[in-house]
Amino acid sequence: MNNTLLHPRDEIVETMERVYRHRMTTTSGGNISVREPNGDVWITPARVDKGSLHREDIVRIFPDGSREGIHAPSSEYPFHLGIYKARPDVRAVIHAHPGSLVSFSICGQVPDTRVFPQARHVCGTVGFARYALPGSELLGRHIAEVLAGNRDCYCVLLENHGVVIAGESLASAFERFETLEFAAETILNARLLGEVRYLDEAQLNLSRVPRNVLPEQVMEAASSTEKELRKQICDFVHRAYAQRLMTSTEGSFSARTGADEFVITPSQVDRRNLGLGDLVLVREGARTRGQNPSRAARLHRAIYREHPGIHAIVNALPVHATAFAVSDFLLDTRTIPESYLFLKDVGKIPFAEHYGSGGDVARAVTPSHPVALLENNGVLVAGRSVLDAFDRLEVLDATASAILGGRALGPLAPMGPEVIEELVAAFPGI
């Protein structure tokens, strides 16, 4: 996310729209603020529908305490000001009540961000603030104490309340907020399946090793085929983000444009705002000059080179299927006819293999077994086209959601071998 030229009013409205649209706050809940270098603080108003904020609704608080705006500021503005006083490096604050993080807060716990690498990298260690009356100066002191005591802490759960996320910018605060809620929901879903597997320090260090050191080269003008694939990838990445199959910071999509050539999503570009020109062409192991492809580029190349019949690949973090990637419970596709036909048997790739040369993954993900769980890293789906890969991704997460729901009812009842044989005979080639 790069909103450096947006006015704070517009940046706040845009961010609250994203928070509300993903149901991570309610009409009356949550507040967002941005501090300017001169000390002015822009903040959401009190008692105004968070689902339909306008730029004129945002309130300005000056350093001397005076205000400008057509509404009163959020009743919780004291803790925003307290955070800014305790942490000079903070330029934005988000407070909201996303369901999974609230579940942790009412149990007096915090989510362990070691559940997958990006969560640890983006969110770090999560703090916990004792209960105080919402909007009170005491609550502000509790939050400020946690943040002031650890300069590497930007995320604080509020006891029986919700979460506060700080950032060097509103973009960085939102990335932490979205990623932490995703990690929390993944943990809650995985707990329905059994024990949650967390990463140790050696695994986290492995994930920090650069994987994307590709030489640069100048590419000629894009062909009509490449332009069409760029459009398809952008459209489906936007859809994947809207449907919570990707987050703003995680998810890669590529499509083959030649024998050893493909276009792929870039590194560190907000998935919601992805544009045609952001996609990177990789040809014979070299990237377009001046662009940085996804860290998964080497992995995707290995799969394309191994399997000429694969024409699109997606790495994603679908919120239900990822729970199976951090637990040992089997994602059994033999429970639903469509699931087995589209996904076949879903295997699991050990964590370290995701960071290797790609050869082991390329041997595991094939046209006949196009889907795999990446241990503590989400999922990988291959397809004959961009549409085919995305369709399988949707089916995968819907299947995972159904199994999670079924766990609340009792033991699963998978289809027997004779049913599978009948399905395969009736729908050959799927």
PDB file of C-alpha atoms in Angstrom, residues 256 299-315 342-350 353-354 358-375 378-384 388-389 392 396:
ATOM      1  CA  ARG A 256       2.839 -19.243 -18.475  1.00  0.00           C
ATOM      2  CA  LEU A 299       9.315 -22.182  -7.265  1.00  0.00           C
ATOM      3  CA  HIS A 300       6.820 -21.412 -10.039  1.00  0.00           C
ATOM      4  CA  ARG A 301       9.541 -21.678 -12.668  1.00  0.00           C
ATOM      5  CA  ALA A 302      10.544 -25.133 -11.420  1.00  0.00           C
ATOM      6  CA  ILE A 303       6.952 -26.337 -11.711  1.00  0.00           C
ATOM      7  CA  TYR A 304       6.488 -24.921 -15.225  1.00  0.00           C
ATOM      8  CA  ARG A 305       9.724 -26.499 -16.425  1.00  0.00           C
ATOM      9  CA  GLU A 306       8.758 -29.880 -14.970  1.00  0.00           C
ATOM     10  CA  HIS A 307       5.160 -29.884 -16.243  1.00  0.00           C
ATOM     11  CA  PRO A 308       4.373 -28.411 -19.702  1.00  0.00           C
ATOM     12  CA  GLY A 309       0.657 -29.023 -19.074  1.00  0.00           C
ATOM     13  CA  ILE A 310       0.541 -26.564 -16.180  1.00  0.00           C
ATOM     14  CA  HIS A 311      -0.196 -23.007 -17.333  1.00  0.00           C
ATOM     15  CA  ALA A 312      -1.063 -21.160 -14.116  1.00  0.00           C
ATOM     16  CA  ILE A 313       0.010 -21.367 -10.470  1.00  0.00           C
ATOM     17  CA  VAL A 314      -1.298 -19.633  -7.364  1.00  0.00           C
ATOM     18  CA  ASN A 315       0.134 -19.448  -3.855  1.00  0.00           C
ATOM     19  CA  PHE A 342     -11.214 -30.842  -8.952  1.00  0.00           C
ATOM     20  CA  LEU A 343      -8.563 -31.279  -6.261  1.00  0.00           C
ATOM     21  CA  LYS A 344      -7.759 -34.997  -6.146  1.00  0.00           C
ATOM     22  CA  ASP A 345      -5.915 -36.053  -2.980  1.00  0.00           C
ATOM     23  CA  VAL A 346      -4.321 -33.033  -1.291  1.00  0.00           C
ATOM     24  CA  GLY A 347      -0.819 -33.627   0.019  1.00  0.00           C
ATOM     25  CA  LYS A 348       1.324 -31.547   2.331  1.00  0.00           C
ATOM     26  CA  ILE A 349       4.772 -30.184   1.490  1.00  0.00           C
ATOM     27  CA  PRO A 350       7.228 -29.864   4.403  1.00  0.00           C
ATOM     28  CA  GLU A 353      11.003 -27.709   0.796  1.00  0.00           C
ATOM     29  CA  HIS A 354       9.174 -24.473   0.043  1.00  0.00           C
ATOM     30  CA  GLY A 358      11.723 -25.965  -6.168  1.00  0.00           C
ATOM     31  CA  GLY A 359      12.492 -29.417  -7.518  1.00  0.00           C
ATOM     32  CA  ASP A 360      10.858 -31.312  -4.638  1.00  0.00           C
ATOM     33  CA  VAL A 361       7.701 -29.217  -4.893  1.00  0.00           C
ATOM     34  CA  ALA A 362       7.624 -29.629  -8.689  1.00  0.00           C
ATOM     35  CA  ARG A 363       7.650 -33.395  -8.264  1.00  0.00           C
ATOM     36  CA  ALA A 364       4.800 -33.222  -5.724  1.00  0.00           C
ATOM     37  CA  VAL A 365       2.517 -30.791  -7.592  1.00  0.00           C
ATOM     38  CA  THR A 366       1.570 -32.287 -10.957  1.00  0.00           C
ATOM     39  CA  PRO A 367      -1.320 -32.091 -13.449  1.00  0.00           C
ATOM     40  CA  SER A 368      -2.816 -35.194 -11.799  1.00  0.00           C
ATOM     41  CA  HIS A 369      -2.216 -33.847  -8.252  1.00  0.00           C
ATOM     42  CA  PRO A 370      -2.578 -30.078  -8.724  1.00  0.00           C
ATOM     43  CA  VAL A 371      -3.108 -28.991  -5.117  1.00  0.00           C
ATOM     44  CA  ALA A 372      -0.873 -29.096  -2.045  1.00  0.00           C
ATOM     45  CA  LEU A 373      -0.805 -27.610   1.416  1.00  0.00           C
ATOM     46  CA  LEU A 374       2.421 -25.771   2.226  1.00  0.00           C
ATOM     47  CA  GLU A 375       3.301 -26.486   5.828  1.00  0.00           C
ATOM     48  CA  GLY A 378      -0.761 -21.627   2.996  1.00  0.00           C
ATOM     49  CA  VAL A 379      -1.552 -23.537  -0.191  1.00  0.00           C
ATOM     50  CA  LEU A 380      -0.277 -24.026  -3.732  1.00  0.00           C
ATOM     51  CA  VAL A 381      -2.651 -24.690  -6.645  1.00  0.00           C
ATOM     52  CA  ALA A 382      -1.779 -25.412 -10.289  1.00  0.00           C
ATOM     53  CA  GLY A 383      -4.112 -25.262 -13.268  1.00  0.00           C
ATOM     54  CA  ARG A 384      -4.444 -25.540 -17.019  1.00  0.00           C
ATOM     55  CA  ASP A 388      -8.788 -23.301 -13.719  1.00  0.00           C
ATOM     56  CA  ALA A 389      -6.256 -22.498 -10.976  1.00  0.00           C
ATOM     57  CA  ARG A 392      -9.554 -24.993  -7.721  1.00  0.00           C
ATOM     58  CA  LEU A 396     -10.241 -25.981  -1.885  1.00  0.00           C
TER      59      LEU A 396
END
